Structure formats: C-alpha cells, structure tokens
Amino acid sequence: MYSVNVDDSKVITVSGGKHKVSYAVDGSLMNPLEAFYAVLASCAAVYAKKECKAMGVSAAGIRIGCKPFAGHGGPLTLSRFRTEVSFPEDFSAEQRERVLEAINDCAVKKIVQTGAEIAFSVSEAPATVS
C-alpha cells in the first residue's frame, strides 16, 4: 500500500513499505507526472542491467535517454515515448541487440502500452481512533 499525509507544504512524500519518495509542486523536485516518465526510463535501465548480468558483461557506460511526446489532447496525454540507448564501444552487435530487446520488455512500458484495464476508485476511509 502507498500512502501520503497531505499538508500545506510544497513537498509530497509517498510511503510504500519501507521506502519513501518525495515530489514537489513548486519545481524543486519532480512532480508526479515527471516521475511517471522517469519510471519508464528507470524501468528500461533495470531491464538493461538484468540482460547485461545474464550475458556476464558490465552495464557500465550504457546511457538511456527518454523523451515523452504529448498527444493531441495536450501535455497530459502521451502519444509517443522515445527511448534511445547508447552503448560503450566494446559492446558487440549481438550484445546491443539483446539489451535493446530486454528494454523493449520493460514491465512498466507494457502496462502503459497495453492500456491495462484498471478500476480506479476514490472513497472516504473510515475514521480512525487515536
């Protein structure tokens, strides 16, 4: 479960298990939409690192750049998300291809791409006794 205690500060801290992530509404930190795009980039990195480990090669020097493109509905719509990967010179063509294929299997990307049917609900929680 993820939770947020809302206050009047500019920082939003989300707790999930033993981890916390902070966002901001004033530009001092990523906002949640920027963080969503960052999650797509970091998912690509996770899959690249896993494939490098499976091949027994270092992932050092791989650079992943990601750029979102807004759709016709404006900045809150995503029509395209370009991921560009650059490799160190010592990566063979086969290693490059395997890493690119692995990145293409990113779980977060697949959820966005397939348009998973997610039932969102918002409701008032029962009052808690202090």
Coordinates of C-alpha atoms in Angstrom, one line a residue:
M1 CA 0.0 0.0 0.0
Y2 CA 1.2 3.5 -0.7
S3 CA 0.2 6.4 1.4
V4 CA 0.5 10.2 1.6
N5 CA -0.1 12.5 4.6
V6 CA -1.2 15.7 2.9
D7 CA -0.2 19.0 4.4
D8 CA 0.3 22.7 3.3
S9 CA 4.0 22.2 2.3
K10 CA 5.2 22.1 -1.3
V11 CA 6.6 18.6 -0.9
I12 CA 4.5 15.4 -1.3
T13 CA 6.1 12.3 0.3
V14 CA 4.7 9.0 -0.6
S15 CA 5.4 6.0 1.7
G16 CA 5.4 2.5 0.3
G17 CA 6.5 -0.3 2.5
K18 CA 10.0 0.6 3.8
H19 CA 10.6 3.3 1.1
K20 CA 9.7 6.9 0.7
V21 CA 9.7 9.0 -2.4
S22 CA 9.2 12.8 -2.5
Y23 CA 7.7 15.0 -5.2
A24 CA 7.0 18.8 -5.2
V25 CA 4.5 21.2 -6.6
D26 CA 7.0 24.1 -6.9
G27 CA 9.6 22.7 -9.3
S28 CA 12.1 21.9 -6.6
L29 CA 11.6 18.2 -7.1
M30 CA 10.0 16.2 -9.8
N31 CA 6.2 16.4 -9.9
P32 CA 4.3 13.1 -10.2
L33 CA 3.9 13.3 -14.0
E34 CA 7.6 13.9 -14.4
A35 CA 8.2 11.0 -12.1
F36 CA 6.0 8.7 -14.2
Y37 CA 8.2 9.4 -17.2
A38 CA 11.3 8.8 -15.0
V39 CA 9.8 5.5 -14.0
L40 CA 9.7 4.5 -17.7
A41 CA 13.3 5.4 -18.1
S42 CA 14.4 3.6 -14.9
C43 CA 12.5 0.5 -15.9
A44 CA 14.5 0.5 -19.2
A45 CA 17.7 0.7 -17.1
V46 CA 16.6 -2.2 -14.9
Y47 CA 16.0 -4.4 -17.9
A48 CA 19.3 -3.4 -19.4
K49 CA 21.2 -4.2 -16.2
K50 CA 19.5 -7.6 -15.9
E51 CA 20.3 -8.5 -19.5
C52 CA 24.0 -7.4 -19.0
K53 CA 24.2 -9.6 -15.9
A54 CA 22.7 -12.5 -17.8
M55 CA 25.3 -12.1 -20.5
G56 CA 28.1 -11.6 -18.0
V57 CA 29.1 -8.2 -19.2
S58 CA 29.3 -4.9 -17.3
A59 CA 26.4 -2.4 -17.9
A60 CA 28.8 0.5 -17.2
G61 CA 28.7 3.1 -19.9
I62 CA 25.2 2.4 -21.2
R63 CA 23.2 5.6 -21.5
I64 CA 19.5 5.6 -21.8
G65 CA 17.7 8.8 -22.8
C66 CA 13.9 9.0 -22.8
K67 CA 11.6 11.7 -24.2
P68 CA 7.8 11.8 -23.9
F69 CA 5.7 13.4 -26.7
A70 CA 2.3 14.9 -25.9
G71 CA -0.7 13.8 -27.9
H72 CA -3.4 15.8 -29.5
G73 CA -5.0 16.3 -26.1
G74 CA -2.2 18.4 -24.8
P75 CA 0.5 17.9 -22.2
L76 CA -1.5 15.5 -20.1
T77 CA -1.7 12.9 -22.9
L78 CA 1.1 10.7 -24.1
S79 CA 1.2 9.8 -27.7
R80 CA 4.8 8.6 -28.0
F81 CA 7.7 7.8 -25.7
R82 CA 11.1 7.6 -27.4
T83 CA 13.9 5.6 -25.8
E84 CA 17.4 6.0 -27.2
V85 CA 20.2 3.8 -26.0
S86 CA 23.9 4.3 -26.5
F87 CA 26.5 1.7 -25.8
P88 CA 30.2 1.6 -24.9
E89 CA 32.3 0.8 -28.0
D90 CA 33.2 -2.7 -26.7
F91 CA 29.6 -3.9 -26.9
S92 CA 29.1 -6.3 -29.8
A93 CA 26.2 -6.1 -32.2
E94 CA 24.7 -9.2 -30.5
Q95 CA 25.0 -7.7 -27.0
R96 CA 23.4 -4.4 -28.2
E97 CA 20.5 -6.3 -29.8
R98 CA 19.9 -8.3 -26.6
V99 CA 19.9 -5.3 -24.4
L100 CA 17.5 -3.4 -26.8
E101 CA 15.2 -6.4 -26.8
A102 CA 15.3 -6.6 -23.0
I103 CA 14.5 -2.9 -22.7
N104 CA 11.6 -3.4 -25.0
D105 CA 10.2 -5.9 -22.5
C106 CA 10.0 -3.3 -19.7
A107 CA 7.0 -4.2 -17.5
V108 CA 6.0 -0.5 -16.9
K109 CA 6.1 0.2 -20.6
K110 CA 3.9 -2.9 -21.3
I111 CA 1.3 -1.8 -18.8
V112 CA 1.1 1.7 -20.4
Q113 CA 1.2 0.3 -23.9
T114 CA -1.5 -2.4 -23.5
G115 CA -3.8 0.1 -21.7
A116 CA -4.4 -2.3 -18.9
E117 CA -8.0 -2.0 -17.6
I118 CA -7.5 -0.6 -14.2
A119 CA -10.5 0.1 -12.0
F120 CA -9.7 3.3 -10.1
S121 CA -11.9 4.2 -7.1
V122 CA -11.8 7.0 -4.7
S123 CA -13.7 6.7 -1.4
E124 CA -13.6 8.1 2.1
A125 CA -11.8 5.8 4.5
P126 CA -13.4 5.0 7.8
A127 CA -12.4 7.3 10.7
T128 CA -9.5 6.0 12.8
V129 CA -9.5 6.1 16.5
S130 CA -6.5 7.8 18.0

